[in-house]
PDB file of C-alpha atoms in Angstrom:
ATOM      1  CA  MET A   1      -7.044  23.488 -31.988  1.00 65.00           C
ATOM      2  CA  SER A   2      -6.312  24.085 -35.929  1.00 88.00           C
ATOM      3  CA  MET A   3      -5.023  21.879 -38.316  1.00 96.00           C
ATOM      4  CA  ILE A   4      -1.054  21.850 -38.398  1.00 98.00           C
ATOM      5  CA  TYR A   5       0.135  19.427 -41.106  1.00 98.00           C
ATOM      6  CA  LYS A   6      -2.197  18.663 -44.055  1.00 98.00           C
ATOM      7  CA  LYS A   7      -0.939  14.936 -44.525  1.00 98.00           C
ATOM      8  CA  VAL A   8       0.654  12.835 -41.666  1.00 98.00           C
ATOM      9  CA  ALA A   9       2.119   9.733 -42.331  1.00 98.00           C
ATOM     10  CA  LEU A  10       2.360   7.251 -39.815  1.00 98.00           C
ATOM     11  CA  ILE A  11       5.547   4.370 -40.426  1.00 98.00           C
ATOM     12  CA  GLY A  12       4.856   2.082 -37.916  1.00 97.00           C
ATOM     13  CA  LEU A  13       1.660   1.537 -36.372  1.00 97.00           C
ATOM     14  CA  GLY A  14       2.062   0.081 -32.599  1.00 94.00           C
ATOM     15  CA  LEU A  15       1.565   1.898 -29.147  1.00 94.00           C
ATOM     16  CA  ILE A  16       2.828   5.385 -29.941  1.00 96.00           C
ATOM     17  CA  ALA A  17       2.081   5.829 -33.540  1.00 97.00           C
ATOM     18  CA  GLY A  18      -1.624   4.844 -32.865  1.00 97.00           C
ATOM     19  CA  SER A  19      -2.114   6.736 -29.848  1.00 97.00           C
ATOM     20  CA  MET A  20      -0.688   9.770 -31.817  1.00 98.00           C
ATOM     21  CA  SER A  21      -3.420   9.230 -34.361  1.00 98.00           C
ATOM     22  CA  LEU A  22      -5.932   9.169 -31.665  1.00 98.00           C
ATOM     23  CA  ALA A  23      -4.550  12.390 -30.395  1.00 98.00           C
ATOM     24  CA  MET A  24      -4.492  14.259 -33.394  1.00 98.00           C
ATOM     25  CA  ARG A  25      -7.923  13.321 -34.187  1.00 97.00           C
ATOM     26  CA  ARG A  26      -9.217  14.510 -30.950  1.00 97.00           C
ATOM     27  CA  ALA A  27      -7.549  17.871 -31.387  1.00 97.00           C
ATOM     28  CA  GLY A  28      -8.113  18.269 -35.199  1.00 97.00           C
ATOM     29  CA  LEU A  29      -4.385  18.483 -36.076  1.00 98.00           C
ATOM     30  CA  ALA A  30      -4.175  16.608 -39.214  1.00 98.00           C
ATOM     31  CA  GLY A  31      -5.891  16.869 -42.299  1.00 98.00           C
ATOM     32  CA  GLU A  32      -5.247  13.028 -43.446  1.00 98.00           C
ATOM     33  CA  ILE A  33      -3.678  10.360 -41.150  1.00 98.00           C
ATOM     34  CA  VAL A  34      -1.989   7.642 -43.461  1.00 98.00           C
ATOM     35  CA  GLY A  35      -0.458   4.461 -41.850  1.00 98.00           C
ATOM     36  CA  THR A  36       1.720   1.291 -43.090  1.00 98.00           C
ATOM     37  CA  ALA A  37       3.704  -1.218 -41.257  1.00 97.00           C
ATOM     38  CA  ARG A  38       5.752  -3.944 -42.225  1.00 95.00           C
ATOM     39  CA  SER A  39       3.094  -6.841 -41.042  1.00 95.00           C
ATOM     40  CA  ALA A  40       0.579  -7.521 -42.977  1.00 96.00           C
ATOM     41  CA  GLU A  41      -1.516  -8.833 -39.973  1.00 97.00           C
ATOM     42  CA  THR A  42      -0.828  -5.428 -38.339  1.00 97.00           C
ATOM     43  CA  ARG A  43      -1.785  -3.273 -41.288  1.00 97.00           C
ATOM     44  CA  ARG A  44      -5.240  -5.506 -41.348  1.00 97.00           C
ATOM     45  CA  VAL A  45      -5.960  -4.701 -38.067  1.00 97.00           C
ATOM     46  CA  ALA A  46      -5.374  -1.012 -38.167  1.00 97.00           C
ATOM     47  CA  LYS A  47      -7.750  -0.954 -40.987  1.00 97.00           C
ATOM     48  CA  ASP A  48     -10.282  -2.968 -39.034  1.00 97.00           C
ATOM     49  CA  ILE A  49     -10.431  -0.831 -36.056  1.00 97.00           C
ATOM     50  CA  GLY A  50     -10.106   2.422 -38.070  1.00 97.00           C
ATOM     51  CA  LEU A  51      -6.927   3.562 -36.470  1.00 97.00           C
ATOM     52  CA  VAL A  52      -5.796   5.923 -39.184  1.00 98.00           C
ATOM     53  CA  ASP A  53      -7.518   7.256 -42.202  1.00 98.00           C
ATOM     54  CA  ARG A  54      -5.982   5.339 -44.762  1.00 97.00           C
ATOM     55  CA  VAL A  55      -3.577   1.879 -44.387  1.00 98.00           C
ATOM     56  CA  VAL A  56      -1.415   1.382 -47.463  1.00 98.00           C
ATOM     57  CA  ASP A  57       1.318  -1.615 -47.861  1.00 97.00           C
ATOM     58  CA  THR A  58       4.214   0.561 -48.251  1.00 97.00           C
ATOM     59  CA  ALA A  59       6.424   2.877 -46.513  1.00 98.00           C
ATOM     60  CA  ALA A  60       7.314   4.729 -49.965  1.00 97.00           C
ATOM     61  CA  GLU A  61       3.602   4.946 -50.643  1.00 98.00           C
ATOM     62  CA  ALA A  62       2.494   6.361 -47.274  1.00 98.00           C
ATOM     63  CA  VAL A  63       5.127   9.137 -47.248  1.00 98.00           C
ATOM     64  CA  GLN A  64       4.098  10.660 -50.984  1.00 97.00           C
ATOM     65  CA  GLY A  65       2.756  13.852 -50.576  1.00 98.00           C
ATOM     66  CA  ALA A  66       2.948  13.993 -46.968  1.00 98.00           C
ATOM     67  CA  ASP A  67       4.132  17.200 -45.179  1.00 97.00           C
ATOM     68  CA  LEU A  68       4.823  15.077 -41.786  1.00 98.00           C
ATOM     69  CA  VAL A  69       6.500  11.380 -41.939  1.00 98.00           C
ATOM     70  CA  VAL A  70       6.546  10.054 -38.308  1.00 98.00           C
ATOM     71  CA  LEU A  71       9.525   7.051 -38.000  1.00 98.00           C
ATOM     72  CA  ALA A  72       7.414   4.658 -35.343  1.00 97.00           C
ATOM     73  CA  VAL A  73       9.578   1.650 -35.884  1.00 95.00           C
ATOM     74  CA  PRO A  74      12.411   0.264 -33.821  1.00 91.00           C
ATOM     75  CA  VAL A  75      15.459   1.961 -33.843  1.00 92.00           C
ATOM     76  CA  GLY A  76      17.585  -0.883 -35.385  1.00 92.00           C
ATOM     77  CA  ALA A  77      15.156  -0.706 -38.471  1.00 94.00           C
ATOM     78  CA  MET A  78      15.190   3.080 -38.602  1.00 96.00           C
ATOM     79  CA  GLY A  79      18.065   3.428 -41.412  1.00 96.00           C
ATOM     80  CA  GLU A  80      16.330   0.851 -43.411  1.00 97.00           C
ATOM     81  CA  VAL A  81      13.046   2.492 -43.643  1.00 98.00           C
ATOM     82  CA  ALA A  82      14.740   6.459 -44.233  1.00 98.00           C
ATOM     83  CA  ALA A  83      16.456   4.775 -47.015  1.00 98.00           C
ATOM     84  CA  GLU A  84      13.226   3.507 -48.572  1.00 98.00           C
ATOM     85  CA  ILE A  85      11.447   6.796 -48.107  1.00 98.00           C
ATOM     86  CA  SER A  86      14.340   8.743 -49.064  1.00 98.00           C
ATOM     87  CA  PRO A  87      13.164   9.449 -52.965  1.00 98.00           C
ATOM     88  CA  HIS A  88       9.572   9.818 -52.088  1.00 98.00           C
ATOM     89  CA  LEU A  89       9.687  12.728 -49.840  1.00 98.00           C
ATOM     90  CA  ALA A  90       7.758  15.609 -50.417  1.00 97.00           C
ATOM     91  CA  PRO A  91      10.167  19.036 -50.868  1.00 97.00           C
ATOM     92  CA  GLY A  92       9.479  20.939 -47.542  1.00 97.00           C
ATOM     93  CA  ALA A  93       8.240  17.774 -45.643  1.00 98.00           C
ATOM     94  CA  THR A  94       9.412  17.407 -42.051  1.00 98.00           C
ATOM     95  CA  VAL A  95      10.679  13.811 -40.987  1.00 98.00           C
ATOM     96  CA  THR A  96      10.483  12.998 -37.328  1.00 98.00           C
ATOM     97  CA  ASP A  97      10.967   9.965 -35.133  1.00 98.00           C
ATOM     98  CA  VAL A  98       9.808   8.848 -31.835  1.00 97.00           C
ATOM     99  CA  GLY A  99      12.535   6.568 -30.601  1.00 95.00           C
ATOM    100  CA  SER A 100      14.129   6.498 -27.277  1.00 93.00           C
ATOM    101  CA  VAL A 101      17.611   6.921 -28.542  1.00 96.00           C
ATOM    102  CA  LYS A 102      18.279   9.825 -30.296  1.00 97.00           C
ATOM    103  CA  ARG A 103      22.369  10.126 -31.363  1.00 96.00           C
ATOM    104  CA  ALA A 104      22.002   6.396 -33.059  1.00 96.00           C
ATOM    105  CA  VAL A 105      18.754   7.569 -34.933  1.00 97.00           C
ATOM    106  CA  ILE A 106      20.662  10.653 -36.032  1.00 97.00           C
ATOM    107  CA  ASP A 107      23.414   8.823 -37.618  1.00 97.00           C
ATOM    108  CA  ARG A 108      21.265   6.260 -39.184  1.00 96.00           C
ATOM    109  CA  VAL A 109      18.513   8.205 -40.788  1.00 98.00           C
ATOM    110  CA  GLY A 110      19.972  11.800 -41.299  1.00 97.00           C
ATOM    111  CA  PRO A 111      22.649  10.493 -44.661  1.00 97.00           C
ATOM    112  CA  TYR A 112      18.966   9.733 -46.389  1.00 98.00           C
ATOM    113  CA  ILE A 113      17.367  13.138 -45.324  1.00 97.00           C
ATOM    114  CA  PRO A 114      17.237  14.844 -49.110  1.00 97.00           C
ATOM    115  CA  ASP A 115      17.892  18.425 -49.191  1.00 96.00           C
ATOM    116  CA  GLY A 116      15.120  20.522 -48.429  1.00 96.00           C
ATOM    117  CA  VAL A 117      13.674  18.170 -46.428  1.00 98.00           C
ATOM    118  CA  HIS A 118      13.855  19.041 -42.577  1.00 98.00           C
ATOM    119  CA  PHE A 119      14.911  16.194 -40.356  1.00 98.00           C
ATOM    120  CA  ILE A 120      13.792  16.913 -36.571  1.00 98.00           C
ATOM    121  CA  PRO A 121      14.282  13.717 -34.169  1.00 98.00           C
ATOM    122  CA  ALA A 122      11.757  13.716 -31.615  1.00 98.00           C
ATOM    123  CA  HIS A 123      10.864  11.582 -28.187  1.00 97.00           C
ATOM    124  CA  PRO A 124       7.706  11.429 -26.712  1.00 96.00           C
ATOM    125  CA  VAL A 125       8.810  10.270 -22.913  1.00 93.00           C
ATOM    126  CA  ALA A 126       5.117   7.906 -22.326  1.00 90.00           C
ATOM    127  CA  GLY A 127       4.136   4.559 -22.911  1.00 81.00           C
ATOM    128  CA  THR A 128       2.809   1.505 -21.389  1.00 80.00           C
ATOM    129  CA  GLU A 129       4.126  -2.348 -21.789  1.00 77.00           C
ATOM    130  CA  HIS A 130       1.292  -2.632 -24.328  1.00 83.00           C
ATOM    131  CA  SER A 131       2.304  -2.933 -27.881  1.00 86.00           C
ATOM    132  CA  GLY A 132       0.394  -3.403 -31.254  1.00 92.00           C
ATOM    133  CA  PRO A 133      -2.243  -1.636 -33.330  1.00 95.00           C
ATOM    134  CA  ARG A 134      -4.671  -1.972 -30.676  1.00 95.00           C
ATOM    135  CA  SER A 135      -2.712  -0.631 -27.482  1.00 94.00           C
ATOM    136  CA  GLY A 136      -3.066   3.098 -28.479  1.00 94.00           C
ATOM    137  CA  PHE A 137      -5.192   5.604 -26.865  1.00 96.00           C
ATOM    138  CA  ALA A 138      -5.885   9.600 -27.139  1.00 96.00           C
ATOM    139  CA  GLU A 139      -4.563  10.371 -23.727  1.00 96.00           C
ATOM    140  CA  LEU A 140      -1.010   8.964 -23.501  1.00 96.00           C
ATOM    141  CA  PHE A 141       0.558  12.136 -24.344  1.00 96.00           C
ATOM    142  CA  ASP A 142      -1.581  14.219 -21.741  1.00 96.00           C
ATOM    143  CA  ASN A 143       0.809  15.734 -19.261  1.00 93.00           C
ATOM    144  CA  ARG A 144       4.080  13.513 -20.459  1.00 94.00           C
ATOM    145  CA  TRP A 145       7.035  15.265 -21.901  1.00 95.00           C
ATOM    146  CA  CYS A 146       8.228  15.314 -25.506  1.00 97.00           C
ATOM    147  CA  LEU A 147      12.063  15.902 -26.344  1.00 97.00           C
ATOM    148  CA  ILE A 148      12.556  17.508 -29.296  1.00 98.00           C
ATOM    149  CA  VAL A 149      16.172  17.168 -30.648  1.00 98.00           C
ATOM    150  CA  PRO A 150      17.066  19.442 -33.271  1.00 97.00           C
ATOM    151  CA  VAL A 151      19.866  18.521 -35.424  1.00 96.00           C
ATOM    152  CA  GLU A 152      22.537  20.864 -36.635  1.00 92.00           C
ATOM    153  CA  GLY A 153      20.873  23.625 -38.928  1.00 90.00           C
ATOM    154  CA  SER A 154      17.227  22.432 -38.045  1.00 94.00           C
ATOM    155  CA  ASP A 155      14.754  24.771 -39.481  1.00 96.00           C
ATOM    156  CA  GLU A 156      13.219  27.024 -36.724  1.00 96.00           C
ATOM    157  CA  ALA A 157       9.760  27.238 -37.867  1.00 98.00           C
ATOM    158  CA  ALA A 158       9.689  23.705 -38.790  1.00 98.00           C
ATOM    159  CA  VAL A 159      10.891  22.780 -35.299  1.00 98.00           C
ATOM    160  CA  SER A 160       8.092  24.853 -33.997  1.00 98.00           C
ATOM    161  CA  ARG A 161       5.577  23.331 -36.105  1.00 98.00           C
ATOM    162  CA  LEU A 162       6.226  20.278 -34.894  1.00 98.00           C
ATOM    163  CA  ARG A 163       6.510  21.290 -31.107  1.00 98.00           C
ATOM    164  CA  ALA A 164       2.846  22.754 -31.868  1.00 98.00           C
ATOM    165  CA  LEU A 165       1.947  19.151 -33.047  1.00 98.00           C
ATOM    166  CA  TRP A 166       3.078  17.841 -29.820  1.00 98.00           C
ATOM    167  CA  GLU A 167       1.460  20.408 -27.605  1.00 98.00           C
ATOM    168  CA  GLY A 168      -1.585  19.967 -29.317  1.00 98.00           C
ATOM    169  CA  MET A 169      -1.784  16.448 -28.551  1.00 98.00           C
ATOM    170  CA  GLY A 170      -1.470  16.929 -24.906  1.00 97.00           C
ATOM    171  CA  SER A 171       2.534  16.913 -24.420  1.00 97.00           C
ATOM    172  CA  ASN A 172       4.707  19.345 -22.614  1.00 96.00           C
ATOM    173  CA  VAL A 173       7.696  19.936 -24.602  1.00 97.00           C
ATOM    174  CA  ASP A 174      11.222  20.340 -24.336  1.00 96.00           C
ATOM    175  CA  VAL A 175      14.314  21.092 -26.424  1.00 97.00           C
ATOM    176  CA  MET A 176      17.502  18.832 -25.692  1.00 96.00           C
ATOM    177  CA  GLU A 177      20.825  17.997 -27.475  1.00 97.00           C
ATOM    178  CA  ALA A 178      21.122  14.768 -28.571  1.00 96.00           C
ATOM    179  CA  ASP A 179      23.952  12.680 -26.436  1.00 96.00           C
ATOM    180  CA  HIS A 180      22.360  14.406 -23.383  1.00 96.00           C
ATOM    181  CA  HIS A 181      19.189  13.115 -23.966  1.00 96.00           C
ATOM    182  CA  ASP A 182      20.673   9.568 -24.268  1.00 95.00           C
ATOM    183  CA  LEU A 183      22.079  10.016 -20.915  1.00 95.00           C
ATOM    184  CA  VAL A 184      19.258  11.554 -19.349  1.00 94.00           C
ATOM    185  CA  LEU A 185      16.970   8.169 -20.651  1.00 92.00           C
ATOM    186  CA  ALA A 186      19.926   5.730 -19.432  1.00 93.00           C
ATOM    187  CA  VAL A 187      19.341   6.919 -15.898  1.00 91.00           C
ATOM    188  CA  THR A 188      15.406   7.571 -16.109  1.00 88.00           C
ATOM    189  CA  SER A 189      14.652   4.432 -18.479  1.00 88.00           C
ATOM    190  CA  HIS A 190      16.887   2.551 -20.068  1.00 90.00           C
ATOM    191  CA  THR A 191      19.111   1.186 -16.720  1.00 89.00           C
ATOM    192  CA  PRO A 192      15.524   0.906 -14.763  1.00 87.00           C
ATOM    193  CA  HIS A 193      14.409  -1.475 -17.848  1.00 87.00           C
ATOM    194  CA  LEU A 194      17.448  -3.460 -17.773  1.00 90.00           C
ATOM    195  CA  ILE A 195      17.351  -3.988 -14.137  1.00 88.00           C
ATOM    196  CA  ALA A 196      13.584  -4.843 -13.952  1.00 85.00           C
ATOM    197  CA  TYR A 197      14.485  -7.733 -16.740  1.00 85.00           C
ATOM    198  CA  THR A 198      17.257  -8.819 -14.550  1.00 88.00           C
ATOM    199  CA  MET A 199      14.882  -8.880 -11.247  1.00 83.00           C
ATOM    200  CA  VAL A 200      12.366 -10.935 -12.967  1.00 80.00           C
ATOM    201  CA  GLY A 201      15.207 -13.165 -14.712  1.00 83.00           C
ATOM    202  CA  VAL A 202      16.710 -13.856 -11.095  1.00 83.00           C
ATOM    203  CA  ALA A 203      13.407 -14.900  -9.824  1.00 79.00           C
ATOM    204  CA  ASP A 204      12.893 -17.134 -12.457  1.00 75.00           C
ATOM    205  CA  ASP A 205      16.248 -18.431 -11.842  1.00 77.00           C
ATOM    206  CA  LEU A 206      16.263 -19.405  -8.376  1.00 76.00           C
ATOM    207  CA  GLY A 207      14.981 -22.815  -7.883  1.00 66.00           C
ATOM    208  CA  ARG A 208      13.797 -22.498  -4.035  1.00 70.00           C
ATOM    209  CA  VAL A 209      11.190 -20.145  -5.150  1.00 69.00           C
ATOM    210  CA  THR A 210       8.707 -21.948  -7.136  1.00 72.00           C
ATOM    211  CA  ASP A 211       6.585 -20.250 -10.031  1.00 69.00           C
ATOM    212  CA  SER A 212       3.551 -20.427  -8.498  1.00 74.00           C
ATOM    213  CA  GLU A 213       5.069 -18.574  -5.182  1.00 78.00           C
ATOM    214  CA  VAL A 214       6.230 -15.690  -7.439  1.00 73.00           C
ATOM    215  CA  ILE A 215       2.815 -15.545  -9.079  1.00 70.00           C
ATOM    216  CA  LYS A 216       0.713 -15.706  -5.969  1.00 74.00           C
ATOM    217  CA  TYR A 217       2.677 -13.502  -3.635  1.00 73.00           C
ATOM    218  CA  SER A 218       4.215 -10.624  -5.699  1.00 70.00           C
ATOM    219  CA  ALA A 219       4.266  -7.876  -3.807  1.00 67.00           C
ATOM    220  CA  ALA A 220       3.964  -4.115  -5.781  1.00 66.00           C
ATOM    221  CA  GLY A 221       7.723  -3.902  -6.379  1.00 74.00           C
ATOM    222  CA  PHE A 222       8.147  -7.059  -8.104  1.00 80.00           C
ATOM    223  CA  ARG A 223       4.807  -6.657  -9.959  1.00 77.00           C
ATOM    224  CA  ASP A 224       5.887  -3.178 -11.243  1.00 78.00           C
ATOM    225  CA  PHE A 225       9.131  -5.450 -12.324  1.00 81.00           C
ATOM    226  CA  THR A 226       7.190  -7.566 -13.971  1.00 79.00           C
ATOM    227  CA  ARG A 227       5.229  -4.478 -15.701  1.00 78.00           C
ATOM    228  CA  ILE A 228       8.163  -2.941 -17.210  1.00 79.00           C
ATOM    229  CA  ALA A 229       9.513  -6.043 -18.093  1.00 79.00           C
ATOM    230  CA  ALA A 230       6.637  -7.053 -20.499  1.00 80.00           C
ATOM    231  CA  SER A 231       7.601  -4.648 -22.778  1.00 79.00           C
ATOM    232  CA  ASP A 232       8.371  -4.775 -26.332  1.00 81.00           C
ATOM    233  CA  PRO A 233      11.871  -7.219 -26.826  1.00 86.00           C
ATOM    234  CA  THR A 234      12.640  -6.096 -30.096  1.00 86.00           C
ATOM    235  CA  MET A 235      12.420  -2.274 -29.030  1.00 86.00           C
ATOM    236  CA  TRP A 236      14.289  -2.486 -26.014  1.00 86.00           C
ATOM    237  CA  ARG A 237      17.332  -4.942 -27.795  1.00 91.00           C
ATOM    238  CA  ASP A 238      17.509  -2.295 -29.888  1.00 91.00           C
ATOM    239  CA  VAL A 239      17.524   0.525 -27.470  1.00 90.00           C
ATOM    240  CA  PHE A 240      20.257  -1.184 -25.137  1.00 92.00           C
ATOM    241  CA  LEU A 241      22.613  -2.048 -28.458  1.00 93.00           C
ATOM    242  CA  THR A 242      22.661   1.767 -29.870  1.00 93.00           C
ATOM    243  CA  ASN A 243      22.658   3.609 -26.537  1.00 93.00           C
ATOM    244  CA  LYS A 244      25.768   1.300 -24.986  1.00 93.00           C
ATOM    245  CA  ASP A 245      27.747   3.873 -23.926  1.00 93.00           C
ATOM    246  CA  ALA A 246      25.179   6.049 -21.906  1.00 93.00           C
ATOM    247  CA  THR A 247      23.669   2.658 -20.114  1.00 93.00           C
ATOM    248  CA  LEU A 248      27.021   1.130 -19.693  1.00 93.00           C
ATOM    249  CA  GLU A 249      28.033   4.259 -17.675  1.00 93.00           C
ATOM    250  CA  VAL A 250      24.569   4.586 -15.796  1.00 92.00           C
ATOM    251  CA  LEU A 251      25.251   0.624 -14.900  1.00 92.00           C
ATOM    252  CA  GLY A 252      28.450   1.097 -13.715  1.00 93.00           C
ATOM    253  CA  ARG A 253      27.301   4.218 -11.437  1.00 92.00           C
ATOM    254  CA  PHE A 254      24.426   1.694 -10.299  1.00 92.00           C
ATOM    255  CA  THR A 255      27.190  -1.296  -9.655  1.00 93.00           C
ATOM    256  CA  GLU A 256      28.665   1.117  -7.080  1.00 94.00           C
ATOM    257  CA  GLU A 257      25.505   2.029  -5.522  1.00 93.00           C
ATOM    258  CA  LEU A 258      24.330  -1.228  -4.902  1.00 93.00           C
ATOM    259  CA  PHE A 259      27.855  -2.495  -3.443  1.00 94.00           C
ATOM    260  CA  ALA A 260      27.412   0.306  -0.961  1.00 95.00           C
ATOM    261  CA  LEU A 261      23.757  -0.738   0.109  1.00 95.00           C
ATOM    262  CA  GLN A 262      25.267  -4.536   0.447  1.00 96.00           C
ATOM    263  CA  ARG A 263      27.954  -3.064   2.776  1.00 95.00           C
ATOM    264  CA  ALA A 264      25.467  -1.284   4.577  1.00 96.00           C
ATOM    265  CA  ILE A 265      23.383  -4.553   5.171  1.00 96.00           C
ATOM    266  CA  ARG A 266      26.450  -6.572   5.917  1.00 96.00           C
ATOM    267  CA  THR A 267      27.790  -4.282   8.375  1.00 96.00           C
ATOM    268  CA  GLY A 268      24.586  -3.696  10.345  1.00 96.00           C
ATOM    269  CA  ASP A 269      24.893   0.185   9.404  1.00 96.00           C
ATOM    270  CA  GLY A 270      21.002   1.393   9.821  1.00 95.00           C
ATOM    271  CA  ASP A 271      21.772   5.173   9.665  1.00 95.00           C
ATOM    272  CA  ALA A 272      23.133   4.937   6.274  1.00 94.00           C
ATOM    273  CA  LEU A 273      20.186   2.759   5.028  1.00 94.00           C
ATOM    274  CA  PHE A 274      17.787   5.092   6.705  1.00 95.00           C
ATOM    275  CA  ASP A 275      19.739   8.365   4.972  1.00 94.00           C
ATOM    276  CA  TYR A 276      19.673   6.668   1.714  1.00 92.00           C
ATOM    277  CA  PHE A 277      16.377   5.549   1.896  1.00 91.00           C
ATOM    278  CA  THR A 278      15.100   9.140   2.866  1.00 92.00           C
ATOM    279  CA  HIS A 279      17.100  10.762  -0.067  1.00 90.00           C
ATOM    280  CA  THR A 280      15.335   8.110  -2.609  1.00 88.00           C
ATOM    281  CA  ARG A 281      12.001   8.747  -0.826  1.00 86.00           C
ATOM    282  CA  ALA A 282      11.929  12.671  -1.709  1.00 86.00           C
ATOM    283  CA  ILE A 283      12.847  11.900  -5.218  1.00 82.00           C
ATOM    284  CA  ARG A 284       9.567   9.953  -5.690  1.00 81.00           C
ATOM    285  CA  ARG A 285       7.832  12.709  -3.985  1.00 83.00           C
ATOM    286  CA  SER A 286       9.112  15.377  -6.569  1.00 83.00           C
ATOM    287  CA  ILE A 287       7.699  13.129  -9.229  1.00 82.00           C
ATOM    288  CA  ILE A 288       4.685  13.087  -7.865  1.00 81.00           C
ATOM    289  CA  GLU A 289       5.007  16.781  -7.341  1.00 81.00           C
ATOM    290  CA  ALA A 290       5.686  17.445 -11.041  1.00 80.00           C
ATOM    291  CA  GLY A 291       2.643  15.871 -12.021  1.00 80.00           C
ATOM    292  CA  GLN A 292       4.441  12.814 -13.819  1.00 77.00           C
ATOM    293  CA  ASP A 293       2.530  10.502 -11.546  1.00 74.00           C
ATOM    294  CA  THR A 294      -0.049   9.880  -8.310  1.00 68.00           C
ATOM    295  CA  ASP A 295       0.585   8.778  -5.157  1.00 68.00           C
ATOM    296  CA  ALA A 296      -2.581   6.309  -5.693  1.00 64.00           C
ATOM    297  CA  PRO A 297      -1.963   2.633  -4.458  1.00 54.00           C
ATOM    298  CA  ASP A 298      -2.338   1.707  -8.296  1.00 53.00           C
ATOM    299  CA  PHE A 299       0.393   4.257  -9.057  1.00 46.00           C
ATOM    300  CA  GLY A 300      -2.005   5.946 -11.457  1.00 44.00           C
ATOM    301  CA  ARG A 301      -2.519   3.277 -13.540  1.00 47.00           C
ATOM    302  CA  GLY A 302      -5.780   1.875 -12.755  1.00 48.00           C
ATOM    303  CA  SER A 303      -7.461   4.154 -15.520  1.00 42.00           C
ATOM    304  CA  LYS A 304      -4.809   3.403 -18.262  1.00 43.00           C
ATOM    305  CA  PRO A 305      -6.363   0.559 -20.647  1.00 40.00           C
ATOM    306  CA  GLU A 306      -5.162  -2.804 -20.142  1.00 36.00           C
TER     307      GLU A 306
END
């Protein structure tokens, strides 16, 4: 691959931004990668491990002269960061983000994007339960999807350029409208996370099952719940507060399905349970066939960094 952006500014230096830096370096997609984070400790670690080419103290300093700016902070902080960088953005630059909610990001960031700067929200559908500057790895996006969500009037050439970057980092890319994105992610990510948090909380509250038993006898299903529930609390708090309507809609549907299963168990309706589980098993096979997971006993996670 050839260089796509001369200078990339990463605002936030956690899992996604760190993996972007490593993936861009792997493919030679950026001339210089500059990063910053609110925490001095995060900046120190990023500098010590050489996560980016240069670490600076402020977002305003990071974006100067950058032709791509990536907002990799929790959704709740994006408006504040956009306000800080707005006067310092270079004409013709592209501002994008990696948040898993899109309508709220557009509403919060959009008003601060000056004329002559391209705003193209995006969301790489990839991640692990790990966070922080040491958690990134160049392969995170390989064969995973990145959803690009252009705003009204987005420049087609700028969208194509950003698409080329994500493809160069290993992603499959699709373009999606913001509200539809938020509904899709409420189904595939946000509500499953909420259910995982809830199930781990139920285990914690159930006094007749001791902590040691939960830890010693965790079957694969509960282990997966705890893996998901270990995700960054700030990020997920912001996701649920900013994707409220779609999450509540999907939770309502989930509750209806749960009541139907509850009724089948109570009445001994084995046929209904068998048919339901057969249908959901087919969805799992479809995910494997699409290359988005493996059928290995470790769910394909054994090769990921701990």
